[in-house]
mmCIF file of C-alpha atoms and ligand atoms in Angstrom:
data_model
loop_
_atom_site.group_PDB
_atom_site.id
_atom_site.type_symbol
_atom_site.label_atom_id
_atom_site.label_comp_id
_atom_site.label_asym_id
_atom_site.label_seq_id
_atom_site.Cartn_x
_atom_site.Cartn_y
_atom_site.Cartn_z
ATOM 1 C CA UNK Z 245 -0.010 0.026 0.009
ATOM 2 C CA UNK Z 246 1.319 3.467 -0.819
ATOM 3 C CA UNK Z 247 2.466 5.471 2.120
ATOM 4 C CA UNK Z 248 0.880 8.938 2.654
ATOM 5 C CA UNK Z 249 3.444 11.787 3.186
ATOM 6 C CA UNK Z 250 2.289 15.121 4.475
ATOM 7 C CA UNK Z 251 3.376 18.475 2.971
ATOM 8 C CA UNK Z 252 5.930 19.131 5.785
ATOM 9 C CA UNK Z 253 7.542 15.755 5.469
ATOM 10 C CA UNK Z 254 7.628 16.152 1.698
ATOM 11 C CA UNK Z 255 9.379 19.494 2.000
ATOM 12 C CA UNK Z 256 11.933 17.977 4.430
ATOM 13 C CA UNK Z 257 12.683 15.035 2.035
ATOM 14 C CA UNK Z 258 13.020 17.573 -0.857
ATOM 15 C CA UNK Z 259 15.401 19.667 1.287
ATOM 16 C CA UNK Z 260 17.443 16.617 2.023
ATOM 17 C CA UNK Z 261 17.512 15.843 -1.674
ATOM 18 C CA UNK Z 262 18.746 19.255 -2.567
ATOM 19 C CA UNK Z 263 21.295 19.288 0.289
ATOM 20 C CA UNK Z 264 22.552 15.867 -0.881
ATOM 21 C CA UNK Z 265 22.786 16.985 -4.400
ATOM 22 C CA UNK Z 266 24.854 20.101 -3.503
ATOM 23 C CA UNK Z 267 27.082 18.010 -1.231
ATOM 24 C CA UNK Z 268 27.739 15.373 -4.020
ATOM 25 C CA UNK Z 269 28.101 17.733 -6.981
ATOM 26 C CA UNK Z 270 29.499 21.120 -5.796
ATOM 27 C CA UNK Z 271 29.929 23.525 -7.351
ATOM 28 C CA UNK Z 272 26.446 23.456 -8.935
ATOM 29 C CA UNK Z 273 23.794 25.987 -10.067
ATOM 30 C CA UNK Z 274 20.112 26.085 -9.105
ATOM 31 C CA UNK Z 275 19.126 25.130 -12.570
ATOM 32 C CA UNK Z 276 21.468 22.049 -12.520
ATOM 33 C CA UNK Z 277 19.873 20.983 -9.158
ATOM 34 C CA UNK Z 278 16.515 21.166 -10.738
ATOM 35 C CA UNK Z 279 17.728 19.146 -13.640
ATOM 36 C CA UNK Z 280 19.465 16.529 -11.485
ATOM 37 C CA UNK Z 281 16.766 16.111 -8.819
ATOM 38 C CA UNK Z 282 13.588 16.444 -11.048
ATOM 39 C CA UNK Z 283 12.319 19.184 -8.577
ATOM 40 C CA UNK Z 284 10.783 22.314 -10.145
ATOM 41 C CA UNK Z 285 12.899 25.492 -10.259
ATOM 42 C CA UNK Z 286 10.776 27.450 -7.694
ATOM 43 C CA UNK Z 287 11.002 24.561 -5.205
ATOM 44 C CA UNK Z 288 14.764 24.456 -5.638
ATOM 45 C CA UNK Z 289 15.149 28.154 -5.282
ATOM 46 C CA UNK Z 290 13.109 28.341 -2.072
ATOM 47 C CA UNK Z 291 14.977 25.341 -0.523
ATOM 48 C CA UNK Z 292 18.288 26.677 -1.483
ATOM 49 C CA UNK Z 293 17.340 30.012 0.195
ATOM 50 C CA UNK Z 294 16.481 28.014 3.390
ATOM 51 C CA UNK Z 295 19.798 26.131 3.223
ATOM 52 C CA UNK Z 296 21.714 29.325 2.772
ATOM 53 C CA UNK Z 297 19.996 30.931 5.806
ATOM 54 C CA UNK Z 298 21.149 27.796 7.681
ATOM 55 C CA UNK Z 299 24.611 28.308 6.264
ATOM 56 C CA UNK Z 300 24.835 24.735 4.825
ATOM 57 C CA UNK Z 301 24.994 26.190 1.335
ATOM 58 C CA UNK Z 302 27.000 29.090 0.157
ATOM 59 C CA UNK Z 303 27.376 31.044 -3.219
ATOM 60 C CA UNK Z 304 30.797 30.881 -4.633
ATOM 61 C CA UNK Z 305 30.787 32.768 -7.943
ATOM 62 C CA UNK Z 306 29.414 32.469 -11.462
ATOM 63 C CA UNK Z 307 29.391 29.413 -13.848
ATOM 64 C CA UNK Z 308 29.485 29.482 -17.716
ATOM 65 C CA UNK Z 309 26.411 30.793 -19.428
ATOM 66 C CA UNK Z 310 24.455 28.537 -21.888
ATOM 67 C CA UNK Z 311 22.871 31.659 -23.271
ATOM 68 C CA UNK Z 312 21.483 34.413 -21.011
ATOM 69 C CA UNK Z 313 22.725 35.273 -17.565
ATOM 70 C CA UNK Z 314 25.668 33.422 -15.991
ATOM 71 C CA UNK Z 315 24.393 30.965 -13.316
ATOM 72 C CA UNK Z 316 25.366 31.520 -9.661
ATOM 73 C CA UNK Z 317 27.320 28.456 -8.335
ATOM 74 C CA UNK Z 318 26.569 26.978 -4.971
ATOM 75 C CA UNK Z 319 28.746 24.905 -2.644
ATOM 76 C CA UNK Z 320 28.140 22.733 0.351
ATOM 77 C CA UNK Z 321 29.566 24.272 3.461
ATOM 78 C CA UNK Z 322 31.001 21.139 5.069
ATOM 79 C CA UNK Z 323 32.219 23.028 8.249
ATOM 80 C CA UNK Z 324 28.754 24.244 9.089
ATOM 81 C CA UNK Z 325 28.296 21.181 11.391
ATOM 82 C CA UNK Z 326 30.287 18.321 12.858
ATOM 83 C CA UNK Z 327 29.704 14.854 14.346
ATOM 84 C CA UNK Z 328 31.807 12.769 16.611
ATOM 85 C CA UNK Z 329 32.722 9.097 16.072
ATOM 86 C CA UNK Z 330 34.327 6.642 18.526
ATOM 87 C CA UNK Z 331 35.825 3.266 17.723
ATOM 88 C CA UNK Z 332 35.746 1.306 21.027
ATOM 89 C CA UNK Z 333 38.101 -1.694 20.861
ATOM 90 C CA UNK Z 334 39.367 -3.930 23.581
ATOM 91 C CA UNK Z 335 42.960 -2.518 23.163
ATOM 92 C CA UNK Z 336 42.219 1.165 22.406
ATOM 93 C CA UNK Z 337 39.620 3.809 21.730
ATOM 94 C CA UNK Z 338 39.941 5.987 18.654
ATOM 95 C CA UNK Z 339 37.831 9.292 18.544
ATOM 96 C CA UNK Z 340 37.325 11.422 15.548
ATOM 97 C CA UNK Z 341 35.516 14.779 14.943
ATOM 98 C CA UNK Z 342 34.409 14.861 11.362
ATOM 99 C CA UNK Z 343 32.754 17.779 9.357
ATOM 100 C CA UNK Z 344 29.589 17.239 7.389
ATOM 101 C CA UNK Z 345 31.596 15.843 4.452
ATOM 102 C CA UNK Z 346 33.117 13.145 6.719
ATOM 103 C CA UNK Z 347 36.514 14.844 6.630
ATOM 104 C CA UNK Z 348 38.435 14.284 9.861
ATOM 105 C CA UNK Z 349 39.162 17.609 11.697
ATOM 106 C CA UNK Z 350 40.504 16.058 14.930
ATOM 107 C CA UNK Z 351 41.393 12.542 16.039
ATOM 108 C CA UNK Z 352 42.875 10.982 19.108
ATOM 109 C CA UNK Z 353 43.602 7.397 20.184
ATOM 110 C CA UNK Z 354 44.012 6.234 23.852
ATOM 111 C CA UNK Z 355 44.880 2.720 25.047
ATOM 112 C CA UNK Z 356 42.003 0.773 26.576
ATOM 113 C CA UNK Z 357 42.475 -0.338 30.200
ATOM 114 C CA UNK Z 358 39.909 -2.905 31.048
ATOM 115 C CA UNK Z 359 41.068 -2.993 34.683
ATOM 116 C CA UNK Z 360 38.505 -2.651 37.460
ATOM 117 C CA UNK Z 361 35.456 -4.682 38.216
ATOM 118 C CA UNK Z 362 32.626 -2.674 36.783
ATOM 119 C CA UNK Z 363 33.329 -2.807 33.014
ATOM 120 C CA UNK Z 364 30.144 -0.908 32.096
ATOM 121 C CA UNK Z 365 30.835 2.070 34.349
ATOM 122 C CA UNK Z 366 34.415 2.043 33.007
ATOM 123 C CA UNK Z 367 33.341 2.032 29.371
ATOM 124 C CA UNK Z 368 30.737 4.809 30.091
ATOM 125 C CA UNK Z 369 33.347 7.023 31.775
ATOM 126 C CA UNK Z 370 35.852 6.459 28.946
ATOM 127 C CA UNK Z 371 33.392 7.125 26.094
ATOM 128 C CA UNK Z 372 31.967 10.146 27.782
ATOM 129 C CA UNK Z 373 35.541 11.685 28.436
ATOM 130 C CA UNK Z 374 36.647 10.973 24.807
ATOM 131 C CA UNK Z 375 33.504 12.233 23.265
ATOM 132 C CA UNK Z 376 33.601 15.424 25.438
ATOM 133 C CA UNK Z 377 37.278 16.011 24.296
ATOM 134 C CA UNK Z 378 36.194 15.811 20.705
ATOM 135 C CA UNK Z 379 33.258 18.107 21.137
ATOM 136 C CA UNK Z 380 35.555 20.652 22.841
ATOM 137 C CA UNK Z 381 37.841 20.409 19.819
ATOM 138 C CA UNK Z 382 35.060 21.435 17.358
ATOM 139 C CA UNK Z 383 35.849 24.820 15.639
ATOM 140 C CA UNK Z 384 33.217 27.505 15.860
ATOM 141 C CA UNK Z 385 30.298 26.787 13.347
ATOM 142 C CA UNK Z 386 26.769 27.574 12.781
ATOM 143 C CA UNK Z 387 25.366 24.238 13.999
ATOM 144 C CA UNK Z 388 28.122 22.804 16.230
ATOM 145 C CA UNK Z 389 28.222 18.989 16.991
ATOM 146 C CA UNK Z 390 24.972 17.436 15.743
ATOM 147 C CA UNK Z 391 25.413 13.958 17.208
ATOM 148 C CA UNK Z 392 27.750 11.225 18.472
ATOM 149 C CA UNK Z 393 28.239 7.731 16.876
ATOM 150 C CA UNK Z 394 29.763 4.916 18.976
ATOM 151 C CA UNK Z 395 31.135 1.751 17.329
ATOM 152 C CA UNK Z 396 31.227 -1.226 19.585
ATOM 153 C CA UNK Z 397 32.941 -4.636 18.996
ATOM 154 C CA UNK Z 398 29.953 -6.965 19.327
ATOM 155 C CA UNK Z 399 26.226 -7.561 18.734
ATOM 156 C CA UNK Z 400 24.413 -4.228 18.916
ATOM 157 C CA UNK Z 401 20.839 -3.319 17.887
ATOM 158 C CA UNK Z 402 21.227 0.099 16.288
ATOM 159 C CA UNK Z 403 17.467 0.746 16.265
ATOM 160 C CA UNK Z 404 17.058 0.624 20.061
ATOM 161 C CA UNK Z 405 20.688 1.112 21.157
ATOM 162 C CA UNK Z 406 20.701 -2.231 23.023
ATOM 163 C CA UNK Z 407 23.961 -4.246 23.300
ATOM 164 C CA UNK Z 408 23.205 -8.017 23.184
ATOM 165 C CA UNK Z 409 26.788 -8.970 23.875
ATOM 166 C CA UNK Z 410 30.322 -7.588 23.678
ATOM 167 C CA UNK Z 411 31.941 -11.054 23.914
ATOM 168 C CA UNK Z 412 35.529 -10.010 24.427
ATOM 169 C CA UNK Z 413 34.630 -7.379 27.003
ATOM 170 C CA UNK Z 414 32.330 -9.632 29.188
ATOM 171 C CA UNK Z 415 29.294 -7.369 28.578
ATOM 172 C CA UNK Z 416 25.733 -8.731 27.917
ATOM 173 C CA UNK Z 417 22.307 -7.089 27.753
ATOM 174 C CA UNK Z 418 23.005 -3.469 28.225
ATOM 175 C CA UNK Z 419 21.001 -0.335 27.192
ATOM 176 C CA UNK Z 420 24.143 1.728 26.620
ATOM 177 C CA UNK Z 421 22.448 4.343 24.416
ATOM 178 C CA UNK Z 422 20.098 5.443 27.165
ATOM 179 C CA UNK Z 423 22.976 5.675 29.639
ATOM 180 C CA UNK Z 424 24.969 7.756 27.177
ATOM 181 C CA UNK Z 425 21.884 9.965 26.152
ATOM 182 C CA UNK Z 426 21.730 11.153 29.797
ATOM 183 C CA UNK Z 427 25.262 12.429 29.565
ATOM 184 C CA UNK Z 428 25.007 14.387 26.340
ATOM 185 C CA UNK Z 429 22.696 17.136 24.960
ATOM 186 C CA UNK Z 430 23.011 15.688 21.402
ATOM 187 C CA UNK Z 431 21.691 12.410 20.025
ATOM 188 C CA UNK Z 432 23.826 9.361 20.538
ATOM 189 C CA UNK Z 433 23.808 6.370 18.150
ATOM 190 C CA UNK Z 434 25.491 3.025 18.801
ATOM 191 C CA UNK Z 435 26.325 0.366 16.177
ATOM 192 C CA UNK Z 436 28.492 -2.592 15.513
ATOM 193 C CA UNK Z 437 32.109 -1.642 14.593
ATOM 194 C CA UNK Z 438 32.069 -3.465 11.253
ATOM 195 C CA UNK Z 439 28.802 -1.693 10.216
ATOM 196 C CA UNK Z 440 30.575 1.635 10.885
ATOM 197 C CA UNK Z 441 33.600 0.478 8.889
ATOM 198 C CA UNK Z 442 31.210 -0.527 5.960
ATOM 199 C CA UNK Z 443 29.433 2.835 6.074
ATOM 200 C CA UNK Z 444 32.828 4.715 5.896
ATOM 201 C CA UNK Z 445 34.026 2.474 2.980
ATOM 202 C CA UNK Z 446 30.755 3.317 1.083
ATOM 203 C CA UNK Z 447 30.927 7.041 1.784
ATOM 204 C CA UNK Z 448 34.624 7.081 0.602
ATOM 205 C CA UNK Z 449 33.717 5.065 -2.579
ATOM 206 C CA UNK Z 450 30.149 6.090 -3.321
ATOM 207 C CA UNK Z 451 30.059 4.230 -6.673
ATOM 208 C CA UNK Z 452 30.634 0.850 -4.770
ATOM 209 C CA UNK Z 453 27.084 0.441 -3.649
ATOM 210 C CA UNK Z 454 27.403 -3.238 -2.625
ATOM 211 C CA UNK Z 455 30.257 -4.006 -0.397
ATOM 212 C CA UNK Z 456 31.321 -5.901 2.693
ATOM 213 C CA UNK Z 457 33.763 -4.556 5.284
ATOM 214 C CA UNK Z 458 35.581 -7.311 7.291
ATOM 215 C CA UNK Z 459 36.894 -6.256 10.670
ATOM 216 C CA UNK Z 460 39.495 -8.888 11.774
ATOM 217 C CA UNK Z 461 41.303 -8.437 15.019
ATOM 218 C CA UNK Z 462 40.463 -9.957 18.433
ATOM 219 C CA UNK Z 463 37.219 -11.165 16.765
ATOM 220 C CA UNK Z 464 35.862 -10.967 13.212
ATOM 221 C CA UNK Z 465 32.774 -9.111 12.201
ATOM 222 C CA UNK Z 466 31.380 -7.951 8.914
ATOM 223 C CA UNK Z 467 29.414 -4.862 7.839
ATOM 224 C CA UNK Z 468 27.211 -5.119 4.757
ATOM 225 C CA UNK Z 469 26.157 -2.326 2.425
ATOM 226 C CA UNK Z 470 23.578 -3.272 -0.236
ATOM 227 C CA UNK Z 471 22.383 -0.794 -2.806
ATOM 228 C CA UNK Z 472 23.980 2.095 -0.850
ATOM 229 C CA UNK Z 473 22.212 1.163 2.301
ATOM 230 C CA UNK Z 474 23.576 -0.499 5.528
ATOM 231 C CA UNK Z 475 21.954 -3.999 5.892
ATOM 232 C CA UNK Z 476 21.614 -4.619 9.675
ATOM 233 C CA UNK Z 477 19.114 -7.382 9.536
ATOM 234 C CA UNK Z 478 15.988 -8.050 11.507
ATOM 235 C CA UNK Z 479 17.507 -7.612 15.015
ATOM 236 C CA UNK Z 480 20.522 -5.614 14.024
ATOM 237 C CA UNK Z 481 23.069 -8.332 14.092
ATOM 238 C CA UNK Z 482 23.515 -9.170 10.385
ATOM 239 C CA UNK Z 483 27.186 -9.806 9.357
ATOM 240 C CA UNK Z 484 28.112 -12.044 12.274
ATOM 241 C CA UNK Z 485 30.236 -14.048 9.893
ATOM 242 C CA UNK Z 486 32.849 -14.525 12.586
ATOM 243 C CA UNK Z 487 30.493 -16.984 14.159
ATOM 244 C CA UNK Z 488 29.694 -19.029 11.076
ATOM 245 C CA UNK Z 489 31.119 -22.663 11.318
ATOM 246 C CA UNK Z 490 34.071 -23.406 9.136
ATOM 247 C CA UNK Z 491 35.287 -26.484 11.009
ATOM 248 C CA UNK Z 492 32.589 -29.030 11.950
ATOM 249 C CA UNK Z 493 33.060 -29.832 15.744
ATOM 250 C CA UNK Z 494 36.189 -27.570 15.814
ATOM 251 C CA UNK Z 495 37.596 -25.336 18.560
ATOM 252 C CA UNK Z 496 35.040 -24.053 21.106
ATOM 253 C CA UNK Z 497 34.134 -20.399 20.663
ATOM 254 C CA UNK Z 498 33.176 -17.482 23.091
ATOM 255 C CA UNK Z 499 29.626 -17.705 21.505
ATOM 256 C CA UNK Z 500 29.223 -21.294 22.863
ATOM 257 C CA UNK Z 501 29.476 -22.903 19.456
ATOM 258 C CA UNK Z 502 32.337 -24.874 17.921
ATOM 259 C CA UNK Z 503 34.536 -24.307 14.841
ATOM 260 C CA UNK Z 504 33.577 -20.641 14.342
ATOM 261 C CA UNK Z 505 35.548 -18.774 11.727
ATOM 262 C CA UNK Z 506 37.005 -16.325 14.263
ATOM 263 C CA UNK Z 507 38.523 -19.166 16.206
ATOM 264 C CA UNK Z 508 40.758 -19.821 13.079
ATOM 265 C CA UNK Z 509 41.333 -16.447 11.616
ATOM 266 C CA UNK Z 510 41.614 -13.803 14.484
ATOM 267 C CA UNK Z 511 44.510 -12.587 16.510
ATOM 268 C CA UNK Z 512 44.421 -15.552 19.040
ATOM 269 C CA UNK Z 513 44.667 -17.875 15.989
ATOM 270 C CA UNK Z 514 47.815 -16.133 14.847
ATOM 271 C CA UNK Z 515 49.257 -16.849 18.359
ATOM 272 C CA UNK Z 516 48.543 -20.548 17.867
ATOM 273 C CA UNK Z 517 50.040 -20.622 14.395
ATOM 274 C CA UNK Z 518 53.150 -18.900 15.628
ATOM 275 C CA UNK Z 519 53.536 -21.542 18.341
ATOM 276 C CA UNK Z 520 53.029 -24.314 15.760
ATOM 277 C CA UNK Z 521 55.799 -22.821 13.715
ATOM 278 C CA UNK Z 522 58.152 -22.700 16.648
ATOM 279 C CA UNK Z 523 57.841 -18.893 17.425
ATOM 280 C CA UNK Z 524 57.600 -18.629 21.163
ATOM 281 C CA UNK Z 525 58.406 -14.931 21.560
ATOM 282 C CA UNK Z 526 54.714 -13.960 21.721
ATOM 283 C CA UNK Z 527 52.638 -15.010 24.719
ATOM 284 C CA UNK Z 528 49.732 -12.636 24.515
ATOM 285 C CA UNK Z 529 47.587 -10.618 22.084
ATOM 286 C CA UNK Z 530 48.999 -7.219 23.336
ATOM 287 C CA UNK Z 531 48.239 -3.868 21.652
ATOM 288 C CA UNK Z 532 50.966 -3.848 18.949
ATOM 289 C CA UNK Z 533 51.107 -7.788 18.641
ATOM 290 C CA UNK Z 534 50.280 -7.906 14.890
ATOM 291 C CA UNK Z 535 52.820 -5.066 14.136
ATOM 292 C CA UNK Z 536 55.598 -6.951 15.992
ATOM 293 C CA UNK Z 537 54.804 -10.138 14.045
ATOM 294 C CA UNK Z 538 54.983 -8.275 10.775
ATOM 295 C CA UNK Z 539 58.262 -6.584 11.759
ATOM 296 C CA UNK Z 540 59.731 -10.077 12.579
ATOM 297 C CA UNK Z 541 58.389 -11.440 9.216
ATOM 298 C CA UNK Z 542 60.013 -8.508 7.387
ATOM 299 C CA UNK Z 543 63.341 -9.327 8.984
ATOM 300 C CA UNK Z 544 63.043 -12.912 7.478
ATOM 301 C CA UNK Z 545 61.609 -14.825 10.443
ATOM 302 C CA UNK Z 546 60.306 -17.952 8.604
ATOM 303 C CA UNK Z 547 58.042 -19.059 11.379
ATOM 304 C CA UNK Z 548 56.291 -15.670 11.456
ATOM 305 C CA UNK Z 549 55.853 -15.668 7.658
ATOM 306 C CA UNK Z 550 54.331 -19.195 7.790
ATOM 307 C CA UNK Z 551 52.044 -18.350 10.626
ATOM 308 C CA UNK Z 552 50.764 -15.321 8.586
ATOM 309 C CA UNK Z 553 50.281 -17.618 5.511
ATOM 310 C CA UNK Z 554 48.158 -20.081 7.555
ATOM 311 C CA UNK Z 555 46.083 -17.239 9.069
ATOM 312 C CA UNK Z 556 45.563 -15.774 5.488
ATOM 313 C CA UNK Z 557 44.281 -19.108 4.207
ATOM 314 C CA UNK Z 558 41.609 -19.341 7.016
ATOM 315 C CA UNK Z 559 40.760 -15.621 6.550
ATOM 316 C CA UNK Z 560 40.378 -16.248 2.818
ATOM 317 C CA UNK Z 561 38.082 -19.208 3.286
ATOM 318 C CA UNK Z 562 35.579 -17.002 5.218
ATOM 319 C CA UNK Z 563 35.903 -14.300 2.630
ATOM 320 C CA UNK Z 564 35.139 -16.738 -0.082
ATOM 321 C CA UNK Z 565 31.969 -17.757 1.746
ATOM 322 C CA UNK Z 566 30.963 -14.109 1.956
ATOM 323 C CA UNK Z 567 31.684 -13.543 -1.720
ATOM 324 C CA UNK Z 568 29.560 -16.673 -2.633
ATOM 325 C CA UNK Z 569 26.524 -15.516 -0.536
ATOM 326 C CA UNK Z 570 26.556 -11.753 -1.284
ATOM 327 C CA UNK Z 571 28.462 -11.196 -4.566
ATOM 328 C CA UNK Z 572 29.639 -7.738 -3.552
ATOM 329 C CA UNK Z 573 31.376 -5.173 -5.747
ATOM 330 C CA UNK Z 574 34.347 -5.230 -3.311
ATOM 331 C CA UNK Z 575 35.444 -6.624 0.079
ATOM 332 C CA UNK Z 576 37.215 -4.074 2.325
ATOM 333 C CA UNK Z 577 39.718 -5.558 4.745
ATOM 334 C CA UNK Z 578 39.960 -3.632 8.082
ATOM 335 C CA UNK Z 579 40.717 -4.272 11.748
ATOM 336 C CA UNK Z 580 43.975 -4.807 13.490
ATOM 337 C CA UNK Z 581 45.006 -7.791 11.379
ATOM 338 C CA UNK Z 582 44.848 -5.659 8.228
ATOM 339 C CA UNK Z 583 48.334 -4.325 9.385
ATOM 340 C CA UNK Z 584 49.619 -7.730 7.946
ATOM 341 C CA UNK Z 585 47.943 -7.026 4.705
ATOM 342 C CA UNK Z 586 51.180 -7.541 2.745
ATOM 343 C CA UNK Z 587 51.448 -11.103 3.952
ATOM 344 C CA UNK Z 588 47.796 -11.935 4.007
ATOM 345 C CA UNK Z 589 46.524 -10.628 0.742
ATOM 346 C CA UNK Z 590 48.102 -13.269 -1.575
ATOM 347 C CA UNK Z 591 46.481 -15.943 0.659
ATOM 348 C CA UNK Z 592 43.147 -14.242 0.648
ATOM 349 C CA UNK Z 593 43.286 -14.034 -3.121
ATOM 350 C CA UNK Z 594 44.322 -17.707 -3.416
ATOM 351 C CA UNK Z 595 41.572 -18.865 -1.057
ATOM 352 C CA UNK Z 596 39.067 -16.783 -3.104
ATOM 353 C CA UNK Z 597 40.334 -18.605 -6.214
ATOM 354 C CA UNK Z 598 40.000 -21.971 -4.777
ATOM 355 C CA UNK Z 599 36.809 -21.591 -2.646
ATOM 356 C CA UNK Z 600 34.482 -19.283 -4.446
ATOM 357 C CA UNK Z 601 32.256 -19.876 -7.448
ATOM 358 C CA UNK Z 602 33.736 -18.682 -10.756
ATOM 359 C CA UNK Z 603 31.822 -15.367 -11.285
ATOM 360 C CA UNK Z 604 32.856 -13.995 -7.833
ATOM 361 C CA UNK Z 605 36.503 -15.069 -7.981
ATOM 362 C CA UNK Z 606 37.620 -11.652 -9.233
ATOM 363 C CA UNK Z 607 36.001 -9.755 -6.356
ATOM 364 C CA UNK Z 608 38.521 -7.033 -5.324
ATOM 365 C CA UNK Z 609 39.872 -7.286 -1.784
ATOM 366 C CA UNK Z 610 40.813 -3.684 -0.708
ATOM 367 C CA UNK Z 611 42.673 -2.383 2.346
ATOM 368 C CA UNK Z 612 40.302 -0.229 4.364
ATOM 369 C CA UNK Z 613 41.316 3.180 5.755
ATOM 370 C CA UNK Z 614 42.838 2.633 9.196
ATOM 371 C CA UNK Z 615 40.350 5.081 10.834
ATOM 372 C CA UNK Z 616 37.371 3.685 8.928
ATOM 373 C CA UNK Z 617 35.405 2.623 11.959
ATOM 374 C CA UNK Z 618 35.581 5.905 13.865
ATOM 375 C CA UNK Z 619 34.960 7.849 10.691
ATOM 376 C CA UNK Z 620 32.044 5.556 9.890
ATOM 377 C CA UNK Z 621 30.558 6.008 13.438
ATOM 378 C CA UNK Z 622 30.665 9.866 12.917
ATOM 379 C CA UNK Z 623 29.140 9.344 9.435
ATOM 380 C CA UNK Z 624 26.252 7.338 10.784
ATOM 381 C CA UNK Z 625 25.565 10.109 13.402
ATOM 382 C CA UNK Z 626 25.578 12.581 10.499
ATOM 383 C CA UNK Z 627 23.200 10.471 8.363
ATOM 384 C CA UNK Z 628 20.849 10.202 11.239
ATOM 385 C CA UNK Z 629 20.776 13.918 12.072
ATOM 386 C CA UNK Z 630 21.318 15.982 8.986
ATOM 387 C CA UNK Z 631 17.865 15.598 7.500
ATOM 388 C CA UNK Z 632 18.563 11.823 7.079
ATOM 389 C CA UNK Z 633 20.215 13.096 3.890
ATOM 390 C CA UNK Z 634 22.335 9.957 3.335
ATOM 391 C CA UNK Z 635 19.179 7.924 3.010
ATOM 392 C CA UNK Z 636 17.923 9.931 0.090
ATOM 393 C CA UNK Z 637 19.037 8.420 -3.260
ATOM 394 C CA UNK Z 638 20.784 10.880 -5.554
HETATM 395 ZN ZN1 ZN B 713 31.430 -18.257 17.673
#
């Protein structure tokens, strides 16, 4: 059944469409906006006036005439508003302040100290302090900070802000969004870290409308963008590929199951493969564990190279499963293990060749931007606050 839309909602949608068009195609004239969006000239003119009053759009000079007067060109004022994004990991927290184009204006990383008994209070205090620092770093602007996005390493329901489980932090069933909303005057959004990474990958590559972002580190998660929209699933936990079985009756996992992908292709797995190859220098998955293994491999440590090869094969098996099920335009590889990209990529490609069906074998595997998750968290907060403009097709 067709949905009824009232005049005010329609105007807001049209305004989002105009804003999105200016943002994507600056510099652009009013007539070009009308031609691109299909809106009539009078509507475009009136909405542009509103957006100029709000300082989201500015006039920047004259374009070429196609006969008659030269058209005035418009540009999106990306520094009219900001959002904050946090990537909360078990080893560190990265915080970014991004403008309305997703450009990072300020970033800071602090190590995570999971000491203490009350993990939830500890996380709340840390997130609050880091987000407050980012807000204080925002330059003067007409609209200030519009919202805060928090990326968490676990199962999160974006729609109600409920955390089902952060398996490597020992947190279950937590309404974190409500707790954070009490602490800030701007809206707070929480999402899975891989979803945030996927959203950033899409915003940085807007023609890649079908993609998967794999976050591989302490655990493995995936964010899925289909047709330019994040796919979160019915209860918000789509993309839990880390807990798909790749070895029947294999190693027990934190989720309670056996043989999950992340038991064979995450950082703990690399520790096991190092031991199997006679490398005993590493006892724990400390903060710069992967970087140290890569440095040793670069110096010719054969055991380290072999351990990375084994890890790459298992990572590639899971990626081939994803390519077979979703047939994306590209797979973006992020998370801490992506620091070993040089050693892992040949194995990922060879597993893709061996394990995926012929039409998807050439799926590009691309290295994600290292701050993707925090940038994506800020991007989701932007999409949810700035007229929901990211959800309007251009
Ligand atoms: Zn599992």
